[in-house]
Amino acid sequence: QPQLQESGPGLVKPSETLSLTCSVSGDSFNSFSYYWGWVRQPPGKGLEWIASIYYSGTTYYNPSLKSRVTMSMDTSKKEFSLKLSSVNAADTAVYYCVRGGSATELYAMDVWGQGTKVTVSS
Amino acid sequence: DIQMTQSPSSLSASVGDRVTITCQASQSISNYVAWLQQKPGKAPKLLIYGASTLQGGVPSRFSGSGSGTDFTLTISSLQPEDFATYYCQQSYTIPTFGQGTRLDIK
């Protein structure tokens, strides 16, 4: 299984853009079978899916965040990225990058990064 | 969006107990349900996918069942390392999670 590692600033000012990158080591990044995504967890709360991207470049966004989210991937670097614009305190959370399984795994999120904590504050 | 309603929200149990957590989808999702375990300060871990298929390396005391709208995660005999928060998640459409069940020691 691959390993995923998130990176990015731990502190973002309100109204600015949060930018995170996930580096993928190991196999499967160049496979059309899997997808890659972001999930967040506000302090003391549950999990919220943010966005997903397939190797083809097709993206899917959470409707509640769609106007502020952009997800992209750099296949040469085996990385994918998240940008969330116009952040506010409600965007404070631990952000996880994930791999989504293939159709065989019914698209379950089978590999998770360790998570990176992002605080929105001036 | 498909809503996943998980119950109970919290549960106290003892080592050796049999525990059941349920999840109800707001519409039929076939068997596109996964169960995840999360321990404090750690990333979630996939336990079960396809409603009932155990992920590799997961102990056999974990089992899942259900199809359509009603799903169940069962732990047959609780071990100390099982005290954690559990989430259901549907992948039939854009992913959504249940609100979680915190399982702690009685």
mmCIF file of C-alpha atoms in Angstrom:
data_model
loop_
_atom_site.group_PDB
_atom_site.id
_atom_site.type_symbol
_atom_site.label_atom_id
_atom_site.label_comp_id
_atom_site.label_asym_id
_atom_site.label_seq_id
_atom_site.Cartn_x
_atom_site.Cartn_y
_atom_site.Cartn_z
ATOM 1 C CA GLN A 1 0.000 0.000 0.000
ATOM 2 C CA PRO A 2 1.181 3.552 -0.616
ATOM 3 C CA GLN A 3 2.013 6.024 2.095
ATOM 4 C CA LEU A 4 0.519 9.496 2.120
ATOM 5 C CA GLN A 5 2.042 12.591 3.715
ATOM 6 C CA GLU A 6 0.324 15.963 4.015
ATOM 7 C CA SER A 7 2.239 19.227 4.031
ATOM 8 C CA GLY A 8 1.311 22.884 4.272
ATOM 9 C CA PRO A 9 1.046 25.804 6.674
ATOM 10 C CA GLY A 10 -0.447 25.138 10.068
ATOM 11 C CA LEU A 11 -1.823 28.659 10.394
ATOM 12 C CA VAL A 12 -3.860 30.569 7.834
ATOM 13 C CA LYS A 13 -5.388 34.020 8.220
ATOM 14 C CA PRO A 14 -9.125 34.550 7.752
ATOM 15 C CA SER A 15 -10.154 35.344 4.168
ATOM 16 C CA GLU A 16 -6.918 33.865 2.795
ATOM 17 C CA THR A 17 -6.421 30.632 0.865
ATOM 18 C CA LEU A 18 -5.478 27.371 2.550
ATOM 19 C CA SER A 19 -3.090 25.279 0.427
ATOM 20 C CA LEU A 20 -2.137 21.703 1.217
ATOM 21 C CA THR A 21 -0.175 19.068 -0.661
ATOM 22 C CA CYS A 22 -0.189 15.301 -0.279
ATOM 23 C CA SER A 23 2.866 13.323 -1.364
ATOM 24 C CA VAL A 24 2.319 9.725 -2.358
ATOM 25 C CA SER A 25 5.013 7.091 -2.021
ATOM 26 C CA GLY A 26 4.709 3.598 -3.372
ATOM 27 C CA ASP A 27 2.578 2.221 -6.147
ATOM 28 C CA SER A 28 -0.934 2.982 -7.416
ATOM 29 C CA PHE A 29 -0.685 6.738 -7.994
ATOM 30 C CA ASN A 30 -0.650 6.290 -11.764
ATOM 31 C CA SER A 31 -3.526 3.861 -11.738
ATOM 32 C CA PHE A 32 -6.908 4.734 -13.179
ATOM 33 C CA SER A 33 -8.486 2.408 -10.635
ATOM 34 C CA TYR A 34 -8.014 4.577 -7.585
ATOM 35 C CA TYR A 35 -8.935 8.094 -6.580
ATOM 36 C CA TRP A 36 -7.295 10.562 -4.224
ATOM 37 C CA GLY A 37 -9.029 12.880 -1.836
ATOM 38 C CA TRP A 38 -9.202 15.131 1.159
ATOM 39 C CA VAL A 39 -11.188 14.685 4.352
ATOM 40 C CA ARG A 40 -11.223 17.075 7.294
ATOM 41 C CA GLN A 41 -12.135 16.857 10.956
ATOM 42 C CA PRO A 42 -12.847 19.979 13.030
ATOM 43 C CA PRO A 43 -11.723 19.782 16.651
ATOM 44 C CA GLY A 44 -13.877 17.345 18.587
ATOM 45 C CA LYS A 45 -16.142 16.675 15.622
ATOM 46 C CA GLY A 46 -16.700 14.102 12.918
ATOM 47 C CA LEU A 47 -15.300 13.536 9.454
ATOM 48 C CA GLU A 48 -16.206 15.598 6.385
ATOM 49 C CA TRP A 49 -15.260 14.701 2.830
ATOM 50 C CA ILE A 50 -13.957 17.713 0.884
ATOM 51 C CA ALA A 51 -12.940 16.612 -2.599
ATOM 52 C CA SER A 52 -11.677 13.752 -4.768
ATOM 53 C CA ILE A 53 -9.683 13.485 -7.975
ATOM 54 C CA TYR A 54 -9.051 10.623 -10.367
ATOM 55 C CA TYR A 55 -5.892 10.065 -12.389
ATOM 56 C CA SER A 56 -7.880 11.150 -15.425
ATOM 57 C CA GLY A 57 -8.175 14.570 -13.809
ATOM 58 C CA THR A 58 -11.875 14.293 -13.064
ATOM 59 C CA THR A 59 -12.729 16.027 -9.820
ATOM 60 C CA TYR A 60 -15.635 15.852 -7.396
ATOM 61 C CA TYR A 61 -16.312 18.413 -4.699
ATOM 62 C CA ASN A 62 -18.474 18.558 -1.602
ATOM 63 C CA PRO A 63 -21.417 20.748 -2.652
ATOM 64 C CA SER A 64 -21.185 22.730 0.579
ATOM 65 C CA LEU A 65 -17.579 23.724 -0.227
ATOM 66 C CA LYS A 66 -17.590 23.609 -4.002
ATOM 67 C CA SER A 67 -17.440 27.367 -4.544
ATOM 68 C CA ARG A 68 -14.223 27.609 -2.522
ATOM 69 C CA VAL A 69 -12.371 24.364 -3.327
ATOM 70 C CA THR A 70 -9.927 23.411 -6.043
ATOM 71 C CA MET A 71 -8.152 20.075 -6.197
ATOM 72 C CA SER A 72 -5.345 19.218 -8.585
ATOM 73 C CA MET A 73 -2.634 16.635 -9.099
ATOM 74 C CA ASP A 74 0.948 16.592 -10.367
ATOM 75 C CA THR A 75 1.605 13.120 -11.706
ATOM 76 C CA SER A 76 5.313 13.768 -12.281
ATOM 77 C CA LYS A 77 5.780 14.540 -8.589
ATOM 78 C CA LYS A 78 3.219 11.978 -7.352
ATOM 79 C CA GLU A 79 1.440 14.717 -5.470
ATOM 80 C CA PHE A 80 -2.071 16.084 -5.233
ATOM 81 C CA SER A 81 -3.154 19.379 -3.756
ATOM 82 C CA LEU A 82 -6.051 21.172 -2.144
ATOM 83 C CA LYS A 83 -6.827 24.868 -2.214
ATOM 84 C CA LEU A 84 -9.619 26.277 -0.049
ATOM 85 C CA SER A 85 -10.270 29.968 -0.502
ATOM 86 C CA SER A 86 -11.812 32.598 1.756
ATOM 87 C CA VAL A 87 -11.225 30.570 4.895
ATOM 88 C CA ASN A 88 -12.805 31.352 8.236
ATOM 89 C CA ALA A 89 -12.677 29.885 11.721
ATOM 90 C CA ALA A 90 -15.041 27.070 10.719
ATOM 91 C CA ASP A 91 -12.316 25.737 8.412
ATOM 92 C CA THR A 92 -10.042 25.028 11.377
ATOM 93 C CA ALA A 93 -9.545 21.277 11.315
ATOM 94 C CA VAL A 94 -7.198 18.366 10.866
ATOM 95 C CA TYR A 95 -6.956 17.742 7.131
ATOM 96 C CA TYR A 96 -6.317 14.191 5.918
ATOM 97 C CA CYS A 97 -5.349 13.094 2.456
ATOM 98 C CA VAL A 98 -6.730 9.711 1.463
ATOM 99 C CA ARG A 99 -6.673 7.097 -1.261
ATOM 100 C CA GLY A 100 -10.004 5.828 -2.443
ATOM 101 C CA GLY A 101 -10.122 2.175 -3.282
ATOM 102 C CA SER A 102 -11.026 0.725 -6.635
ATOM 103 C CA ALA A 103 -14.391 -0.649 -7.650
ATOM 104 C CA THR A 104 -13.293 -3.947 -6.094
ATOM 105 C CA GLU A 105 -13.136 -2.221 -2.722
ATOM 106 C CA LEU A 106 -16.363 -0.364 -3.517
ATOM 107 C CA TYR A 107 -14.415 2.897 -3.425
ATOM 108 C CA ALA A 108 -13.736 2.752 0.315
ATOM 109 C CA MET A 109 -11.036 5.078 1.632
ATOM 110 C CA ASP A 110 -8.381 2.521 2.369
ATOM 111 C CA VAL A 111 -5.220 4.568 2.922
ATOM 112 C CA TRP A 112 -4.995 7.695 5.063
ATOM 113 C CA GLY A 113 -2.261 10.216 5.703
ATOM 114 C CA GLN A 114 -1.424 11.049 9.298
ATOM 115 C CA GLY A 115 -3.259 14.377 9.043
ATOM 116 C CA THR A 116 -2.147 17.969 9.313
ATOM 117 C CA LYS A 117 -3.698 20.481 11.681
ATOM 118 C CA VAL A 118 -4.712 23.792 10.156
ATOM 119 C CA THR A 119 -5.828 26.712 12.297
ATOM 120 C CA VAL A 120 -7.555 29.745 10.826
ATOM 121 C CA SER A 121 -6.738 32.758 12.941
ATOM 122 C CA SER A 122 -5.404 36.262 12.591
ATOM 123 C CA ASP B 1 -26.546 14.159 -0.381
ATOM 124 C CA ILE B 2 -27.081 10.793 1.253
ATOM 125 C CA GLN B 3 -27.292 11.132 5.027
ATOM 126 C CA MET B 4 -25.835 8.435 7.260
ATOM 127 C CA THR B 5 -27.452 8.237 10.678
ATOM 128 C CA GLN B 6 -25.318 6.329 13.128
ATOM 129 C CA SER B 7 -26.347 5.080 16.555
ATOM 130 C CA PRO B 8 -25.658 5.164 19.358
ATOM 131 C CA SER B 9 -23.515 8.279 19.526
ATOM 132 C CA SER B 10 -21.688 6.848 22.517
ATOM 133 C CA LEU B 11 -21.477 3.488 24.183
ATOM 134 C CA SER B 12 -19.856 2.125 27.324
ATOM 135 C CA ALA B 13 -18.846 -1.521 27.406
ATOM 136 C CA SER B 14 -16.472 -3.938 29.074
ATOM 137 C CA VAL B 15 -13.684 -6.118 27.735
ATOM 138 C CA GLY B 16 -15.241 -9.295 26.387
ATOM 139 C CA ASP B 17 -18.607 -7.713 25.608
ATOM 140 C CA ARG B 18 -20.356 -8.039 22.255
ATOM 141 C CA VAL B 19 -21.072 -4.627 20.783
ATOM 142 C CA THR B 20 -23.250 -3.536 17.881
ATOM 143 C CA ILE B 21 -23.267 -0.163 16.129
ATOM 144 C CA THR B 22 -25.847 0.664 13.493
ATOM 145 C CA CYS B 23 -25.945 3.014 10.542
ATOM 146 C CA GLN B 24 -28.962 3.951 8.470
ATOM 147 C CA ALA B 25 -28.724 5.561 5.051
ATOM 148 C CA SER B 26 -31.291 8.098 3.870
ATOM 149 C CA GLN B 27 -31.737 6.125 0.656
ATOM 150 C CA SER B 28 -30.740 2.728 -0.639
ATOM 151 C CA ILE B 29 -26.986 2.418 -1.181
ATOM 152 C CA SER B 30 -26.688 -1.308 -1.921
ATOM 153 C CA ASN B 31 -23.587 -2.435 -0.012
ATOM 154 C CA TYR B 32 -21.455 0.678 -0.535
ATOM 155 C CA VAL B 33 -20.674 1.078 3.147
ATOM 156 C CA ALA B 34 -17.370 1.147 4.962
ATOM 157 C CA TRP B 35 -16.619 1.161 8.659
ATOM 158 C CA LEU B 36 -13.629 3.032 10.052
ATOM 159 C CA GLN B 37 -11.988 3.104 13.468
ATOM 160 C CA GLN B 38 -10.315 6.197 14.850
ATOM 161 C CA LYS B 39 -8.219 6.415 17.982
ATOM 162 C CA PRO B 40 -7.450 9.750 19.647
ATOM 163 C CA GLY B 41 -4.902 11.800 17.722
ATOM 164 C CA LYS B 42 -4.698 9.244 14.925
ATOM 165 C CA ALA B 43 -6.029 8.985 11.401
ATOM 166 C CA PRO B 44 -9.040 6.786 10.785
ATOM 167 C CA LYS B 45 -8.365 3.200 9.782
ATOM 168 C CA LEU B 46 -10.496 1.183 7.377
ATOM 169 C CA LEU B 47 -11.975 -1.916 9.013
ATOM 170 C CA ILE B 48 -14.676 -3.099 6.637
ATOM 171 C CA TYR B 49 -15.730 -2.243 3.082
ATOM 172 C CA GLY B 50 -18.584 -3.422 0.937
ATOM 173 C CA ALA B 51 -20.654 -3.623 4.138
ATOM 174 C CA SER B 52 -19.151 -6.960 5.165
ATOM 175 C CA THR B 53 -15.657 -7.492 3.741
ATOM 176 C CA LEU B 54 -12.892 -7.308 6.301
ATOM 177 C CA GLN B 55 -9.909 -5.191 5.293
ATOM 178 C CA GLY B 56 -6.620 -7.106 5.379
ATOM 179 C CA GLY B 57 -5.077 -7.392 8.824
ATOM 180 C CA VAL B 58 -8.287 -6.553 10.701
ATOM 181 C CA PRO B 59 -9.128 -9.068 13.448
ATOM 182 C CA SER B 60 -12.003 -11.439 12.769
ATOM 183 C CA ARG B 61 -13.876 -10.263 15.869
ATOM 184 C CA PHE B 62 -15.000 -7.359 13.678
ATOM 185 C CA SER B 63 -17.852 -8.055 11.305
ATOM 186 C CA GLY B 64 -20.282 -6.047 9.227
ATOM 187 C CA SER B 65 -23.650 -6.736 7.724
ATOM 188 C CA GLY B 66 -26.505 -5.075 5.913
ATOM 189 C CA SER B 67 -27.647 -3.921 2.534
ATOM 190 C CA GLY B 68 -29.905 -1.224 1.198
ATOM 191 C CA THR B 69 -30.368 1.290 3.998
ATOM 192 C CA ASP B 70 -29.527 -0.537 7.236
ATOM 193 C CA PHE B 71 -26.032 -1.569 8.262
ATOM 194 C CA THR B 72 -24.385 -2.989 11.357
ATOM 195 C CA LEU B 73 -20.873 -3.210 12.739
ATOM 196 C CA THR B 74 -20.383 -5.886 15.380
ATOM 197 C CA ILE B 75 -17.413 -6.514 17.626
ATOM 198 C CA SER B 76 -17.848 -10.010 18.985
ATOM 199 C CA SER B 77 -15.590 -9.794 22.038
ATOM 200 C CA LEU B 78 -14.200 -6.379 22.904
ATOM 201 C CA GLN B 79 -10.471 -6.103 23.427
ATOM 202 C CA PRO B 80 -8.733 -3.200 25.184
ATOM 203 C CA GLU B 81 -7.424 -1.847 21.879
ATOM 204 C CA ASP B 82 -10.967 -1.596 20.453
ATOM 205 C CA PHE B 83 -11.966 1.383 22.557
ATOM 206 C CA ALA B 84 -12.134 4.113 19.947
ATOM 207 C CA THR B 85 -14.573 6.057 17.786
ATOM 208 C CA TYR B 86 -16.218 4.279 14.881
ATOM 209 C CA TYR B 87 -17.621 5.841 11.710
ATOM 210 C CA CYS B 88 -19.712 4.484 8.906
ATOM 211 C CA GLN B 89 -19.221 5.970 5.453
ATOM 212 C CA GLN B 90 -21.101 5.534 2.209
ATOM 213 C CA SER B 91 -19.408 5.530 -1.196
ATOM 214 C CA TYR B 92 -22.519 5.026 -3.339
ATOM 215 C CA THR B 93 -22.416 8.677 -4.301
ATOM 216 C CA ILE B 94 -20.165 11.502 -3.155
ATOM 217 C CA PRO B 95 -18.893 10.275 0.219
ATOM 218 C CA THR B 96 -20.642 11.038 3.472
ATOM 219 C CA PHE B 97 -19.921 9.846 6.979
ATOM 220 C CA GLY B 98 -22.012 8.983 9.977
ATOM 221 C CA GLN B 99 -21.561 11.212 12.997
ATOM 222 C CA GLY B 100 -19.505 8.608 14.847
ATOM 223 C CA THR B 101 -19.910 6.297 17.831
ATOM 224 C CA ARG B 102 -17.553 6.738 20.738
ATOM 225 C CA LEU B 103 -16.903 3.430 22.452
ATOM 226 C CA ASP B 104 -15.371 3.685 25.876
ATOM 227 C CA ILE B 105 -14.666 1.471 28.815
ATOM 228 C CA LYS B 106 -17.424 0.903 31.342
#
